[in-house]
């Protein structure tokens, strides 16, 4: 009798502990969904839907290390940083592309709905980035990704009610990784001497446009924003091949540094203006530079060559079925001439989620998900 009562009390305590663990150890308790916006660093197949786009990766050797060796459209040998972050946040991988959800017409009350990925390879903050001269739709620029989010937001409101939908968006995590292509395009335009703006004017223009799009998102009720900063774009094999010593292209890296500094100021400013806004900035620039300086301490052996490609640094040509592909993929920083390997993406996601200052500020992605 006494024993029965005791074990009843004990099991009640057990349930109490389990409930507490569920509430505190899992980000899911406060985070209903994950949304991803950006470029090829986080694209999971958006561009497969753009007939005629050449900015795609839905063919081998891409995906060689993905389950089933499937080329999904990810610019990686396996998963990308959006997948690893989503995994840290309790999902299996990145949420699916907007276009795969019937362009947002699929039922959002589906219990397996855990968010949307809008990211498009080759896209930028500026609408002119990734624009094809002959009018073929190559990319979905950030402005359009934000519009697509707007359509999701209205549909959520129509079946959940405005208040519940707003709460849903406010507690969801928004991951944004964009800006590299704007830097590449500026640098390219400058060297072909068609540039009409100075570096400072350009950075200001890109930051102002970024801010405009973030304001639209905040207007939808978005409150938790995780920014993945622009990495050392001058250190991509595609840029190193222009340097006789195969070193990083310094002017391009300097452009990224200036842009990242502006974004930091902009985010601090926005968060003081929007009630309840929480944000995290992952400084992938410094993280990658550290890895480049001492690869061995992170388990990497090669930081300047593309695993998949052809020619100098395996970076004269894109990763196509005809390209060379390395076997030691987990020791390579770069998968192709522009994109990090799965191993590098996994390491970066882990640092963004669990890391601290100065690499991820003012809070890390784990704290961002658990905020409120
Ligand atoms: C969604 O949009 C893409 C790209 O514009 C298009 O190819 C596709 O046909 C659309 N799908 C639906 C279901 O509307
Ligand atoms: C989802 O909403 C549609 C109406 O928009 C409804 O017909 C359907 O039963 C709902 N499904 C679930 C699982 O709630
Ligand atoms: C719900 O979503 C899952 C995964 O995206 C899909 O397989 C399933 O068909 C969807 N169910 C409905 C009712 O749309
Ligand atoms: C681009 O050109 C402008 C002048 O047209 C110059 O001031 C600026 O330094 C150049 N930027 C780079 C990265 O070469
Ligand atoms: C090329 O790389 C070297 C380091 O190997 C660096 O000192 C130099 O500034 C780089 N050149 C340019 C144009 O960035």
Coordinates of C-alpha atoms and ligand atoms in Angstrom, one line a residue:
X1 CA 0.0 0.0 0.0
X2 CA 2.7 2.4 1.1
X3 CA 4.9 1.2 -1.7
X4 CA 2.1 1.8 -4.2
X5 CA 1.5 5.4 -3.0
X6 CA 5.3 6.1 -3.1
X7 CA 5.7 4.8 -6.6
X8 CA 2.6 6.8 -7.7
X9 CA 4.2 9.9 -6.3
X10 CA 7.5 9.0 -7.8
X11 CA 6.0 8.5 -11.2
X12 CA 4.2 11.8 -11.0
X13 CA 7.5 13.4 -10.2
X14 CA 8.9 11.6 -13.2
X15 CA 6.2 13.0 -15.4
X16 CA 6.9 16.5 -14.0
X17 CA 10.6 16.2 -14.9
X18 CA 9.8 14.9 -18.3
X19 CA 7.5 17.8 -19.0
X20 CA 10.1 20.2 -17.8
X21 CA 12.7 18.6 -20.0
X22 CA 10.4 18.8 -23.0
X23 CA 9.9 22.5 -22.3
X24 CA 13.5 23.5 -21.6
X25 CA 15.7 21.2 -23.7
X26 CA 13.8 21.5 -26.9
X27 CA 13.7 24.6 -29.0
X28 CA 10.5 23.2 -30.5
X29 CA 8.5 24.2 -27.5
X30 CA 8.9 27.9 -28.5
X31 CA 9.6 27.4 -32.2
X32 CA 6.9 26.1 -34.5
X33 CA 8.7 26.5 -37.8
X34 CA 11.9 27.4 -39.7
X35 CA 12.0 29.7 -42.7
X36 CA 15.0 30.1 -44.9
X37 CA 15.8 33.0 -47.3
X38 CA 18.9 33.5 -49.3
X39 CA 21.2 32.3 -52.1
X40 CA 22.9 29.0 -53.1
X41 CA 24.5 28.6 -49.7
X42 CA 21.0 27.6 -48.4
X43 CA 19.1 26.7 -51.6
X44 CA 17.6 23.2 -51.3
X45 CA 16.1 23.0 -54.8
X46 CA 14.3 26.2 -55.6
X47 CA 16.1 26.7 -58.9
X48 CA 15.1 23.3 -60.1
X49 CA 11.7 24.9 -60.8
X50 CA 13.1 27.7 -62.9
X51 CA 13.1 26.3 -66.4
X52 CA 16.1 27.7 -68.3
X53 CA 18.0 28.8 -65.2
X54 CA 21.7 27.8 -65.4
X55 CA 22.2 28.5 -61.7
X56 CA 21.4 25.0 -60.6
X57 CA 22.9 21.9 -59.1
X58 CA 20.3 19.1 -59.8
X59 CA 22.9 16.9 -61.5
X60 CA 25.9 14.9 -60.4
X61 CA 28.4 15.1 -58.8
X62 CA 26.3 17.3 -56.6
X63 CA 24.7 15.3 -53.9
X64 CA 27.3 12.5 -54.1
X65 CA 27.2 12.2 -50.3
X66 CA 23.4 12.9 -49.9
X67 CA 21.2 9.9 -49.0
X68 CA 20.9 7.9 -52.1
X69 CA 23.6 10.0 -53.8
X70 CA 20.7 12.2 -54.9
X71 CA 21.3 15.6 -56.7
X72 CA 18.6 17.6 -55.0
X73 CA 19.6 21.0 -56.2
X74 CA 21.8 21.7 -53.2
X75 CA 25.1 23.2 -54.2
X76 CA 27.0 20.7 -52.0
X77 CA 28.2 17.1 -52.0
X78 CA 25.6 16.5 -49.3
X79 CA 23.6 18.7 -47.0
X80 CA 24.1 22.5 -46.7
X81 CA 24.2 24.9 -43.8
X82 CA 20.4 25.4 -43.9
X83 CA 19.9 21.6 -43.4
X84 CA 22.4 21.4 -40.5
X85 CA 20.8 24.5 -38.8
X86 CA 17.3 23.0 -39.3
X87 CA 18.6 19.8 -37.8
X88 CA 19.9 21.6 -34.7
X89 CA 16.5 23.2 -34.5
X90 CA 14.7 19.8 -34.3
X91 CA 13.8 19.2 -38.0
X92 CA 15.1 16.4 -40.1
X93 CA 16.7 18.8 -42.6
X94 CA 15.8 22.2 -44.2
X95 CA 12.1 22.7 -44.9
X96 CA 11.2 22.2 -48.6
X97 CA 11.4 24.8 -51.3
X98 CA 8.4 27.2 -51.7
X99 CA 7.8 25.9 -55.2
X100 CA 7.5 22.3 -54.1
X101 CA 4.6 23.3 -51.8
X102 CA 2.5 24.2 -54.9
X103 CA 4.0 27.7 -54.7
X104 CA 2.4 28.1 -51.2
X105 CA -1.0 26.6 -52.2
X106 CA -0.3 23.2 -50.4
X107 CA -2.3 22.9 -47.1
X108 CA -0.3 24.8 -44.5
X109 CA -2.4 23.1 -41.8
X110 CA -0.7 19.8 -42.7
X111 CA 0.8 18.6 -39.4
X112 CA 4.1 17.9 -41.1
X113 CA 4.4 21.6 -42.2
X114 CA 7.5 22.9 -40.4
X115 CA 8.4 25.9 -42.6
X116 CA 9.5 26.9 -46.1
X117 CA 12.8 27.5 -47.8
X118 CA 12.7 30.4 -50.3
X119 CA 16.5 30.5 -51.1
X120 CA 17.6 30.7 -54.7
X121 CA 21.1 30.1 -56.0
X122 CA 22.7 33.1 -57.7
X123 CA 20.2 35.5 -56.1
X124 CA 21.1 38.7 -54.3
X125 CA 19.8 41.5 -52.2
X126 CA 19.7 43.7 -55.3
X127 CA 17.1 42.7 -58.0
X128 CA 19.9 43.3 -60.6
X129 CA 22.1 40.5 -59.1
X130 CA 21.6 37.3 -61.0
X131 CA 19.5 39.0 -63.6
X132 CA 19.9 37.5 -67.0
X133 CA 20.4 39.9 -69.9
X134 CA 18.1 38.0 -72.2
X135 CA 15.2 38.1 -69.7
X136 CA 15.3 34.4 -68.8
X137 CA 14.4 33.9 -65.1
X138 CA 17.6 32.7 -63.6
X139 CA 17.0 33.4 -59.9
X140 CA 14.4 34.4 -57.3
X141 CA 15.8 37.7 -55.9
X142 CA 15.3 38.5 -52.2
X143 CA 12.5 40.9 -53.0
X144 CA 10.5 38.1 -54.5
X145 CA 11.4 35.7 -51.7
X146 CA 9.9 38.2 -49.3
X147 CA 6.8 38.5 -51.4
X148 CA 6.4 34.7 -51.3
X149 CA 6.8 34.8 -47.6
X150 CA 4.0 37.4 -47.6
X151 CA 1.7 35.0 -49.4
X152 CA 2.4 32.3 -46.9
X153 CA 1.8 34.8 -44.1
X154 CA -1.7 35.7 -45.5
X155 CA -2.6 32.1 -46.0
X156 CA -1.6 31.3 -42.4
X157 CA -3.8 34.1 -41.3
X158 CA -6.8 32.9 -43.4
X159 CA -7.0 29.5 -41.7
X160 CA -5.4 30.2 -38.2
X161 CA -6.9 33.6 -37.6
X162 CA -4.7 36.8 -37.7
X163 CA -3.6 36.6 -34.1
X164 CA -2.6 33.0 -34.0
X165 CA -0.8 33.4 -37.4
X166 CA 1.1 36.4 -36.1
X167 CA 2.1 34.5 -33.0
X168 CA 3.2 31.6 -35.2
X169 CA 5.5 33.8 -37.3
X170 CA 6.8 35.7 -34.3
X171 CA 8.0 32.5 -32.6
X172 CA 9.4 30.9 -35.8
X173 CA 13.1 31.2 -36.7
X174 CA 14.1 33.0 -39.9
X175 CA 17.5 32.1 -41.3
X176 CA 18.9 34.5 -44.0
X177 CA 22.1 33.9 -45.9
X178 CA 22.5 36.4 -48.7
X179 CA 24.9 39.1 -50.0
X180 CA 27.8 37.1 -51.6
X181 CA 26.4 37.4 -55.1
X182 CA 26.0 41.1 -54.8
X183 CA 29.7 41.4 -53.8
X184 CA 30.7 39.1 -56.7
X185 CA 28.6 41.1 -59.2
X186 CA 30.0 44.5 -58.0
X187 CA 33.5 43.3 -58.3
X188 CA 32.9 41.9 -61.7
X189 CA 31.2 45.0 -62.9
X190 CA 34.1 47.1 -61.6
X191 CA 36.7 45.1 -63.4
X192 CA 34.7 45.4 -66.6
X193 CA 34.7 49.2 -65.9
X194 CA 30.9 49.7 -66.2
X195 CA 30.6 50.6 -62.5
X196 CA 29.2 54.0 -61.8
X197 CA 29.3 53.8 -58.0
X198 CA 32.1 53.8 -55.5
X199 CA 32.6 50.9 -53.0
X200 CA 31.0 53.0 -50.2
X201 CA 28.0 54.0 -52.3
X202 CA 27.5 50.4 -53.4
X203 CA 27.7 49.0 -49.8
X204 CA 25.2 51.6 -48.6
X205 CA 22.8 50.8 -51.4
X206 CA 23.0 47.0 -50.7
X207 CA 22.5 47.6 -47.0
X208 CA 19.6 50.0 -47.5
X209 CA 17.9 47.5 -49.8
X210 CA 18.5 44.7 -47.2
X211 CA 17.0 46.8 -44.5
X212 CA 13.9 47.5 -46.7
X213 CA 13.2 43.8 -47.1
X214 CA 13.8 43.1 -43.4
X215 CA 11.3 45.8 -42.5
X216 CA 8.7 44.1 -44.8
X217 CA 9.3 40.8 -43.0
X218 CA 9.1 42.5 -39.6
X219 CA 5.8 44.0 -40.8
X220 CA 4.5 40.5 -41.4
X221 CA 5.2 39.8 -37.7
X222 CA 8.6 38.1 -38.1
X223 CA 10.6 38.6 -34.9
X224 CA 13.4 36.0 -34.7
X225 CA 16.1 36.6 -37.3
X226 CA 19.3 34.6 -37.7
X227 CA 21.7 36.2 -40.2
X228 CA 24.5 34.3 -41.7
X229 CA 27.1 36.9 -42.7
X230 CA 28.9 37.1 -46.0
X231 CA 32.0 34.9 -45.9
X232 CA 35.5 35.6 -47.3
X233 CA 34.2 35.5 -50.9
X234 CA 37.7 36.4 -52.2
X235 CA 39.0 33.1 -50.8
X236 CA 36.7 30.9 -53.0
X237 CA 38.7 28.8 -55.5
X238 CA 36.9 30.8 -58.3
X239 CA 38.5 34.0 -57.1
X240 CA 41.9 32.5 -56.0
X241 CA 42.5 31.4 -59.6
X242 CA 42.8 35.1 -60.6
X243 CA 45.6 35.6 -58.0
X244 CA 49.1 34.4 -59.3
X245 CA 50.0 33.1 -55.8
X246 CA 46.5 31.4 -55.5
X247 CA 46.0 33.7 -52.4
X248 CA 42.6 35.2 -51.6
X249 CA 41.5 38.3 -53.7
X250 CA 41.8 41.0 -51.1
X251 CA 39.6 43.7 -52.6
X252 CA 36.7 41.3 -52.7
X253 CA 37.2 40.3 -49.1
X254 CA 37.4 43.9 -48.0
X255 CA 34.1 44.5 -49.7
X256 CA 32.6 41.6 -47.6
X257 CA 34.1 43.0 -44.4
X258 CA 32.6 46.5 -45.0
X259 CA 29.2 45.0 -45.8
X260 CA 29.2 42.8 -42.7
X261 CA 30.0 45.8 -40.5
X262 CA 27.1 47.8 -42.0
X263 CA 24.7 44.8 -41.5
X264 CA 25.7 44.6 -37.8
X265 CA 24.8 48.3 -37.3
X266 CA 21.6 47.9 -39.2
X267 CA 20.4 45.0 -37.1
X268 CA 21.2 46.7 -33.9
X269 CA 19.2 49.7 -35.2
X270 CA 16.2 47.6 -36.3
X271 CA 16.1 45.7 -33.0
X272 CA 15.8 49.0 -31.1
X273 CA 12.9 50.0 -33.3
X274 CA 10.9 46.8 -33.4
X275 CA 9.4 45.6 -30.2
X276 CA 10.3 42.0 -29.3
X277 CA 12.8 41.6 -32.2
X278 CA 15.5 39.1 -31.4
X279 CA 18.4 38.5 -33.7
X280 CA 21.7 36.6 -34.1
X281 CA 24.5 37.3 -36.5
X282 CA 26.8 34.5 -37.4
X283 CA 30.2 35.9 -38.5
X284 CA 31.1 33.2 -41.0
X285 CA 33.7 35.5 -42.3
X286 CA 35.9 35.2 -39.2
X287 CA 35.0 31.6 -38.7
X288 CA 36.1 30.7 -42.2
X289 CA 39.3 32.8 -41.9
X290 CA 40.2 30.9 -38.7
X291 CA 39.8 27.6 -40.5
X292 CA 41.9 28.9 -43.4
X293 CA 44.7 29.9 -41.0
X294 CA 44.8 26.5 -39.2
X295 CA 42.9 23.9 -41.1
X296 CA 44.4 20.9 -39.3
X297 CA 42.9 22.0 -36.0
X298 CA 39.5 21.7 -37.5
X299 CA 40.2 18.4 -39.3
X300 CA 40.7 19.9 -42.8
X301 CA 43.6 19.4 -45.2
X302 CA 42.7 21.6 -48.2
X303 CA 41.4 25.1 -48.0
X304 CA 42.0 26.5 -51.5
X305 CA 41.0 23.9 -54.1
X306 CA 37.5 22.8 -55.3
X307 CA 36.8 19.1 -54.7
X308 CA 34.6 19.0 -57.9
X309 CA 35.7 20.9 -61.0
X310 CA 38.4 21.1 -63.6
X311 CA 41.7 23.0 -64.2
X312 CA 43.6 25.4 -62.0
X313 CA 42.6 24.8 -58.3
X314 CA 39.9 22.6 -59.9
X315 CA 38.1 25.9 -60.4
X316 CA 38.3 26.7 -64.1
X317 CA 35.0 24.9 -64.5
X318 CA 31.8 24.2 -62.6
X319 CA 31.0 20.9 -61.0
X320 CA 29.3 18.9 -63.8
X321 CA 29.1 15.2 -64.5
X322 CA 32.3 15.5 -66.5
X323 CA 34.3 17.2 -63.8
X324 CA 37.0 15.7 -61.5
X325 CA 35.7 14.8 -58.1
X326 CA 38.0 14.3 -55.1
X327 CA 37.6 11.3 -52.7
X328 CA 38.7 13.1 -49.4
X329 CA 35.6 15.3 -49.4
X330 CA 35.4 15.6 -45.6
X331 CA 38.9 17.2 -45.6
X332 CA 38.1 19.9 -48.2
X333 CA 36.8 23.3 -47.3
X334 CA 35.3 23.7 -50.8
X335 CA 33.0 21.4 -52.6
X336 CA 33.1 23.4 -55.9
X337 CA 34.6 26.7 -57.0
X338 CA 32.1 28.7 -54.9
X339 CA 30.5 26.5 -52.3
X340 CA 31.6 24.9 -49.0
X341 CA 31.7 21.2 -48.6
X342 CA 29.1 19.4 -46.5
X343 CA 31.8 19.0 -43.8
X344 CA 32.5 22.7 -43.7
X345 CA 28.7 23.5 -43.6
X346 CA 28.2 21.1 -40.7
X347 CA 31.0 22.7 -38.7
X348 CA 29.7 26.2 -39.4
X349 CA 26.1 25.3 -38.4
X350 CA 27.4 23.8 -35.1
X351 CA 29.3 27.0 -34.3
X352 CA 26.3 29.2 -35.2
X353 CA 24.0 27.1 -33.0
X354 CA 26.2 26.5 -30.0
X355 CA 29.0 29.0 -30.3
X356 CA 29.6 32.3 -28.6
X357 CA 31.1 35.7 -29.0
X358 CA 32.8 37.0 -31.1
X359 CA 31.6 34.5 -33.8
X360 CA 27.9 34.7 -33.1
X361 CA 26.5 37.9 -31.7
X362 CA 24.6 39.1 -29.6
X363 CA 23.2 35.6 -29.0
X364 CA 23.7 32.3 -30.7
X365 CA 21.0 30.5 -32.9
X366 CA 20.1 28.2 -30.0
X367 CA 19.3 31.2 -27.8
X368 CA 17.5 32.8 -30.7
X369 CA 15.2 29.8 -31.0
X370 CA 14.5 29.6 -27.3
X371 CA 14.0 33.4 -26.8
X372 CA 10.7 34.7 -25.3
Ligands
LIG1 C1 5.3 27.6 -59.3 O1 6.2 28.5 -59.8 C2 7.1 27.9 -60.7 C3 8.2 29.0 -61.0 O2 7.5 30.2 -61.4 C4 6.5 27.3 -61.9 O3 7.4 26.7 -62.7 C5 5.4 26.3 -61.4 O4 4.7 25.9 -62.5 C6 4.5 26.9 -60.4 N1 3.7 25.8 -59.8 C7 2.4 25.9 -59.5 C8 1.8 24.7 -58.9 O5 1.8 27.0 -59.6
LIG2 C1 -6.9 21.9 -43.7 O1 -7.7 22.9 -44.1 C2 -8.6 22.5 -45.2 C3 -9.3 23.8 -45.6 O2 -8.5 24.8 -46.0 C4 -9.5 21.4 -44.7 O3 -10.3 21.0 -45.7 C5 -8.7 20.3 -44.1 O4 -9.5 19.3 -43.5 C6 -7.7 20.7 -43.1 N1 -6.8 19.6 -42.7 C7 -6.4 19.4 -41.5 C8 -5.4 18.3 -41.3 O5 -6.7 20.2 -40.5
LIG3 C1 1.5 16.7 -45.8 O1 2.8 16.9 -46.1 C2 3.5 15.7 -46.4 C3 5.0 16.1 -46.5 O2 5.2 17.3 -47.2 C4 3.0 15.1 -47.7 O3 3.7 13.9 -48.0 C5 1.5 14.9 -47.5 O4 0.9 14.4 -48.7 C6 0.8 16.1 -47.1 N1 -0.6 15.9 -46.8 C7 -1.6 16.6 -47.3 C8 -3.0 16.2 -46.8 O5 -1.4 17.5 -48.1
LIG4 C1 35.2 50.2 -58.0 O1 35.3 51.4 -58.8 C2 35.2 52.5 -58.0 C3 35.3 53.7 -58.9 O2 34.6 53.5 -60.1 C4 36.4 52.6 -57.0 O3 36.3 53.7 -56.2 C5 36.3 51.3 -56.2 O4 37.4 51.3 -55.3 C6 36.3 50.1 -57.0 N1 36.1 48.9 -56.1 C7 36.8 47.8 -56.2 C8 36.5 46.7 -55.2 O5 37.7 47.6 -57.1
LIG5 C1 47.2 37.5 -53.8 O1 47.5 36.7 -52.7 C2 48.6 37.2 -51.9 C3 48.9 36.2 -50.8 O2 49.3 35.0 -51.4 C4 48.2 38.5 -51.3 O3 49.3 39.1 -50.6 C5 47.8 39.5 -52.5 O4 47.3 40.7 -51.9 C6 46.7 38.8 -53.3 N1 46.4 39.7 -54.5 C7 45.2 40.3 -54.6 C8 45.1 41.1 -55.9 O5 44.3 40.2 -53.8

